[in-house]
Amino acid sequence: MGFRTAWSIGAKKKIERGKVRFDATIAKLQKERKQMMDTGASLKAKESKAEKEGEKLEELNLKVKAKLNSYQELYDHNQRMIVPRESHLTILQIAILTMAKNVP
């Protein structure tokens, strides 16, 4: 075997080792890319779910505010109805006491 043949055999082996390392690196990068794609899809699904949940909560918040406003209006209306009744009762009680004093 001559110098050239030994040199070419060594070069071929070195190229093969580099090729194997290069293939392993490509496989590793493809695996990482797949994991990142899966993670991205998972995050998008979670984001979509969180957005829907936020919309539901916003809708619920609006309903609760509307119900609170209606109860407040009902309470205010009832308060306006109670106050005149109390003043009428006071006037009536005074009138009854006055009439009772006037009766012999």
mmCIF file with all atom_site columns, C-alpha atoms in Angstrom:
data_model
loop_
_atom_site.group_PDB
_atom_site.id
_atom_site.type_symbol
_atom_site.label_atom_id
_atom_site.label_alt_id
_atom_site.label_comp_id
_atom_site.label_asym_id
_atom_site.label_entity_id
_atom_site.label_seq_id
_atom_site.pdbx_PDB_ins_code
_atom_site.Cartn_x
_atom_site.Cartn_y
_atom_site.Cartn_z
_atom_site.occupancy
_atom_site.B_iso_or_equiv
_atom_site.pdbx_formal_charge
_atom_site.auth_seq_id
_atom_site.auth_comp_id
_atom_site.auth_asym_id
_atom_site.auth_atom_id
_atom_site.pdbx_PDB_model_num
ATOM 1   C CA . MET A 1 1   ? 0.000    0.000  0.000  1.00 0.00 ? 1   MET A CA 1
ATOM 2   C CA . GLY A 1 2   ? 1.352    3.315  -0.949 1.00 0.00 ? 2   GLY A CA 1
ATOM 3   C CA . PHE A 1 3   ? 1.274    6.645  0.736  1.00 0.00 ? 3   PHE A CA 1
ATOM 4   C CA . ARG A 1 4   ? -1.532   7.852  -1.477 1.00 0.00 ? 4   ARG A CA 1
ATOM 5   C CA . THR A 1 5   ? -3.707   4.835  -0.811 1.00 0.00 ? 5   THR A CA 1
ATOM 6   C CA . ALA A 1 6   ? -3.205   5.078  2.968  1.00 0.00 ? 6   ALA A CA 1
ATOM 7   C CA . TRP A 1 7   ? -3.830   8.795  2.843  1.00 0.00 ? 7   TRP A CA 1
ATOM 8   C CA . SER A 1 8   ? -7.034   8.380  0.811  1.00 0.00 ? 8   SER A CA 1
ATOM 9   C CA . ILE A 1 9   ? -8.283   5.588  3.112  1.00 0.00 ? 9   ILE A CA 1
ATOM 10  C CA . GLY A 1 10  ? -7.640   7.817  6.168  1.00 0.00 ? 10  GLY A CA 1
ATOM 11  C CA . ALA A 1 11  ? -9.367   10.730 4.496  1.00 0.00 ? 11  ALA A CA 1
ATOM 12  C CA . LYS A 1 12  ? -12.372  8.593  3.623  1.00 0.00 ? 12  LYS A CA 1
ATOM 13  C CA . LYS A 1 13  ? -12.645  7.360  7.245  1.00 0.00 ? 13  LYS A CA 1
ATOM 14  C CA . LYS A 1 14  ? -12.388  10.918 8.518  1.00 0.00 ? 14  LYS A CA 1
ATOM 15  C CA . ILE A 1 15  ? -15.114  12.016 6.105  1.00 0.00 ? 15  ILE A CA 1
ATOM 16  C CA . GLU A 1 16  ? -17.335  9.116  7.225  1.00 0.00 ? 16  GLU A CA 1
ATOM 17  C CA . ARG A 1 17  ? -16.881  10.030 10.913 1.00 0.00 ? 17  ARG A CA 1
ATOM 18  C CA . GLY A 1 18  ? -17.716  13.659 10.127 1.00 0.00 ? 18  GLY A CA 1
ATOM 19  C CA . LYS A 1 19  ? -20.724  12.529 8.139  1.00 0.00 ? 19  LYS A CA 1
ATOM 20  C CA . VAL A 1 20  ? -21.985  10.407 11.036 1.00 0.00 ? 20  VAL A CA 1
ATOM 21  C CA . ARG A 1 21  ? -21.563  13.346 13.447 1.00 0.00 ? 21  ARG A CA 1
ATOM 22  C CA . PHE A 1 22  ? -23.283  15.644 10.962 1.00 0.00 ? 22  PHE A CA 1
ATOM 23  C CA . ASP A 1 23  ? -26.220  13.192 10.606 1.00 0.00 ? 23  ASP A CA 1
ATOM 24  C CA . ALA A 1 24  ? -26.480  12.945 14.403 1.00 0.00 ? 24  ALA A CA 1
ATOM 25  C CA . THR A 1 25  ? -26.529  16.755 14.658 1.00 0.00 ? 25  THR A CA 1
ATOM 26  C CA . ILE A 1 26  ? -29.250  16.960 12.000 1.00 0.00 ? 26  ILE A CA 1
ATOM 27  C CA . ALA A 1 27  ? -31.327  14.341 13.849 1.00 0.00 ? 27  ALA A CA 1
ATOM 28  C CA . LYS A 1 28  ? -30.878  16.236 17.130 1.00 0.00 ? 28  LYS A CA 1
ATOM 29  C CA . LEU A 1 29  ? -31.937  19.527 15.536 1.00 0.00 ? 29  LEU A CA 1
ATOM 30  C CA . GLN A 1 30  ? -34.970  17.886 13.907 1.00 0.00 ? 30  GLN A CA 1
ATOM 31  C CA . LYS A 1 31  ? -35.965  16.457 17.294 1.00 0.00 ? 31  LYS A CA 1
ATOM 32  C CA . GLU A 1 32  ? -35.632  19.902 18.903 1.00 0.00 ? 32  GLU A CA 1
ATOM 33  C CA . ARG A 1 33  ? -37.676  21.469 16.112 1.00 0.00 ? 33  ARG A CA 1
ATOM 34  C CA . LYS A 1 34  ? -40.426  18.863 16.622 1.00 0.00 ? 34  LYS A CA 1
ATOM 35  C CA . GLN A 1 35  ? -40.454  19.552 20.373 1.00 0.00 ? 35  GLN A CA 1
ATOM 36  C CA . MET A 1 36  ? -40.674  23.295 19.761 1.00 0.00 ? 36  MET A CA 1
ATOM 37  C CA . MET A 1 37  ? -43.528  22.818 17.302 1.00 0.00 ? 37  MET A CA 1
ATOM 38  C CA . ASP A 1 38  ? -45.376  20.673 19.860 1.00 0.00 ? 38  ASP A CA 1
ATOM 39  C CA . THR A 1 39  ? -44.754  23.259 22.558 1.00 0.00 ? 39  THR A CA 1
ATOM 40  C CA . GLY A 1 40  ? -45.969  26.037 20.250 1.00 0.00 ? 40  GLY A CA 1
ATOM 41  C CA . ALA A 1 41  ? -49.141  24.124 19.438 1.00 0.00 ? 41  ALA A CA 1
ATOM 42  C CA . SER A 1 42  ? -49.736  23.454 23.134 1.00 0.00 ? 42  SER A CA 1
ATOM 43  C CA . LEU A 1 43  ? -49.245  27.124 23.990 1.00 0.00 ? 43  LEU A CA 1
ATOM 44  C CA . LYS A 1 44  ? -51.625  28.214 21.243 1.00 0.00 ? 44  LYS A CA 1
ATOM 45  C CA . ALA A 1 45  ? -54.250  25.790 22.554 1.00 0.00 ? 45  ALA A CA 1
ATOM 46  C CA . LYS A 1 46  ? -53.797  27.114 26.083 1.00 0.00 ? 46  LYS A CA 1
ATOM 47  C CA . GLU A 1 47  ? -53.971  30.704 24.832 1.00 0.00 ? 47  GLU A CA 1
ATOM 48  C CA . SER A 1 48  ? -57.186  29.957 22.962 1.00 0.00 ? 48  SER A CA 1
ATOM 49  C CA . LYS A 1 49  ? -58.668  28.283 26.021 1.00 0.00 ? 49  LYS A CA 1
ATOM 50  C CA . ALA A 1 50  ? -57.667  31.211 28.248 1.00 0.00 ? 50  ALA A CA 1
ATOM 51  C CA . GLU A 1 51  ? -59.165  33.676 25.758 1.00 0.00 ? 51  GLU A CA 1
ATOM 52  C CA . LYS A 1 52  ? -62.475  31.782 25.710 1.00 0.00 ? 52  LYS A CA 1
ATOM 53  C CA . GLU A 1 53  ? -62.476  31.617 29.496 1.00 0.00 ? 53  GLU A CA 1
ATOM 54  C CA . GLY A 1 54  ? -61.804  35.361 29.644 1.00 0.00 ? 54  GLY A CA 1
ATOM 55  C CA . GLU A 1 55  ? -64.715  36.024 27.308 1.00 0.00 ? 55  GLU A CA 1
ATOM 56  C CA . LYS A 1 56  ? -66.993  33.849 29.464 1.00 0.00 ? 56  LYS A CA 1
ATOM 57  C CA . LEU A 1 57  ? -65.902  35.691 32.600 1.00 0.00 ? 57  LEU A CA 1
ATOM 58  C CA . GLU A 1 58  ? -66.429  39.060 30.928 1.00 0.00 ? 58  GLU A CA 1
ATOM 59  C CA . GLU A 1 59  ? -69.929  38.015 29.886 1.00 0.00 ? 59  GLU A CA 1
ATOM 60  C CA . LEU A 1 60  ? -70.658  36.787 33.405 1.00 0.00 ? 60  LEU A CA 1
ATOM 61  C CA . ASN A 1 61  ? -69.336  40.058 34.819 1.00 0.00 ? 61  ASN A CA 1
ATOM 62  C CA . LEU A 1 62  ? -71.680  42.039 32.570 1.00 0.00 ? 62  LEU A CA 1
ATOM 63  C CA . LYS A 1 63  ? -74.644  39.902 33.651 1.00 0.00 ? 63  LYS A CA 1
ATOM 64  C CA . VAL A 1 64  ? -73.774  40.342 37.329 1.00 0.00 ? 64  VAL A CA 1
ATOM 65  C CA . LYS A 1 65  ? -73.440  44.120 36.889 1.00 0.00 ? 65  LYS A CA 1
ATOM 66  C CA . ALA A 1 66  ? -76.824  44.275 35.120 1.00 0.00 ? 66  ALA A CA 1
ATOM 67  C CA . LYS A 1 67  ? -78.454  42.233 37.885 1.00 0.00 ? 67  LYS A CA 1
ATOM 68  C CA . LEU A 1 68  ? -76.835  44.402 40.539 1.00 0.00 ? 68  LEU A CA 1
ATOM 69  C CA . ASN A 1 69  ? -78.143  47.545 38.827 1.00 0.00 ? 69  ASN A CA 1
ATOM 70  C CA . SER A 1 70  ? -81.654  46.107 38.627 1.00 0.00 ? 70  SER A CA 1
ATOM 71  C CA . TYR A 1 71  ? -81.574  45.162 42.325 1.00 0.00 ? 71  TYR A CA 1
ATOM 72  C CA . GLN A 1 72  ? -80.289  48.622 43.189 1.00 0.00 ? 72  GLN A CA 1
ATOM 73  C CA . GLU A 1 73  ? -83.137  50.205 41.234 1.00 0.00 ? 73  GLU A CA 1
ATOM 74  C CA . LEU A 1 74  ? -85.644  47.920 42.979 1.00 0.00 ? 74  LEU A CA 1
ATOM 75  C CA . TYR A 1 75  ? -84.163  48.796 46.381 1.00 0.00 ? 75  TYR A CA 1
ATOM 76  C CA . ASP A 1 76  ? -84.269  52.523 45.605 1.00 0.00 ? 76  ASP A CA 1
ATOM 77  C CA . HIS A 1 77  ? -87.877  52.252 44.458 1.00 0.00 ? 77  HIS A CA 1
ATOM 78  C CA . ASN A 1 78  ? -88.842  50.375 47.617 1.00 0.00 ? 78  ASN A CA 1
ATOM 79  C CA . GLN A 1 79  ? -87.050  52.944 49.755 1.00 0.00 ? 79  GLN A CA 1
ATOM 80  C CA . ARG A 1 80  ? -88.995  55.731 48.057 1.00 0.00 ? 80  ARG A CA 1
ATOM 81  C CA . MET A 1 81  ? -92.213  53.836 48.800 1.00 0.00 ? 81  MET A CA 1
ATOM 82  C CA . ILE A 1 82  ? -91.300  53.162 52.458 1.00 0.00 ? 82  ILE A CA 1
ATOM 83  C CA . VAL A 1 83  ? -90.346  56.730 53.409 1.00 0.00 ? 83  VAL A CA 1
ATOM 84  C CA . PRO A 1 84  ? -93.746  58.267 52.516 1.00 0.00 ? 84  PRO A CA 1
ATOM 85  C CA . ARG A 1 85  ? -95.540  55.448 54.348 1.00 0.00 ? 85  ARG A CA 1
ATOM 86  C CA . GLU A 1 86  ? -93.541  56.124 57.476 1.00 0.00 ? 86  GLU A CA 1
ATOM 87  C CA . SER A 1 87  ? -94.334  59.820 57.332 1.00 0.00 ? 87  SER A CA 1
ATOM 88  C CA . HIS A 1 88  ? -98.004  59.010 56.745 1.00 0.00 ? 88  HIS A CA 1
ATOM 89  C CA . LEU A 1 89  ? -97.977  56.695 59.748 1.00 0.00 ? 89  LEU A CA 1
ATOM 90  C CA . THR A 1 90  ? -96.426  59.400 61.903 1.00 0.00 ? 90  THR A CA 1
ATOM 91  C CA . ILE A 1 91  ? -99.038  61.923 60.771 1.00 0.00 ? 91  ILE A CA 1
ATOM 92  C CA . LEU A 1 92  ? -101.773 59.377 61.368 1.00 0.00 ? 92  LEU A CA 1
ATOM 93  C CA . GLN A 1 93  ? -100.495 58.611 64.861 1.00 0.00 ? 93  GLN A CA 1
ATOM 94  C CA . ILE A 1 94  ? -100.414 62.314 65.718 1.00 0.00 ? 94  ILE A CA 1
ATOM 95  C CA . ALA A 1 95  ? -103.929 62.737 64.381 1.00 0.00 ? 95  ALA A CA 1
ATOM 96  C CA . ILE A 1 96  ? -105.181 59.759 66.414 1.00 0.00 ? 96  ILE A CA 1
ATOM 97  C CA . LEU A 1 97  ? -103.523 61.070 69.594 1.00 0.00 ? 97  LEU A CA 1
ATOM 98  C CA . THR A 1 98  ? -104.994 64.498 68.980 1.00 0.00 ? 98  THR A CA 1
ATOM 99  C CA . MET A 1 99  ? -108.463 63.028 68.425 1.00 0.00 ? 99  MET A CA 1
ATOM 100 C CA . ALA A 1 100 ? -108.117 60.895 71.519 1.00 0.00 ? 100 ALA A CA 1
ATOM 101 C CA . LYS A 1 101 ? -107.277 63.948 73.601 1.00 0.00 ? 101 LYS A CA 1
ATOM 102 C CA . ASN A 1 102 ? -110.257 65.835 72.208 1.00 0.00 ? 102 ASN A CA 1
ATOM 103 C CA . VAL A 1 103 ? -112.710 63.061 72.983 1.00 0.00 ? 103 VAL A CA 1
ATOM 104 C CA . PRO A 1 104 ? -114.154 63.469 76.526 1.00 0.00 ? 104 PRO A CA 1
#
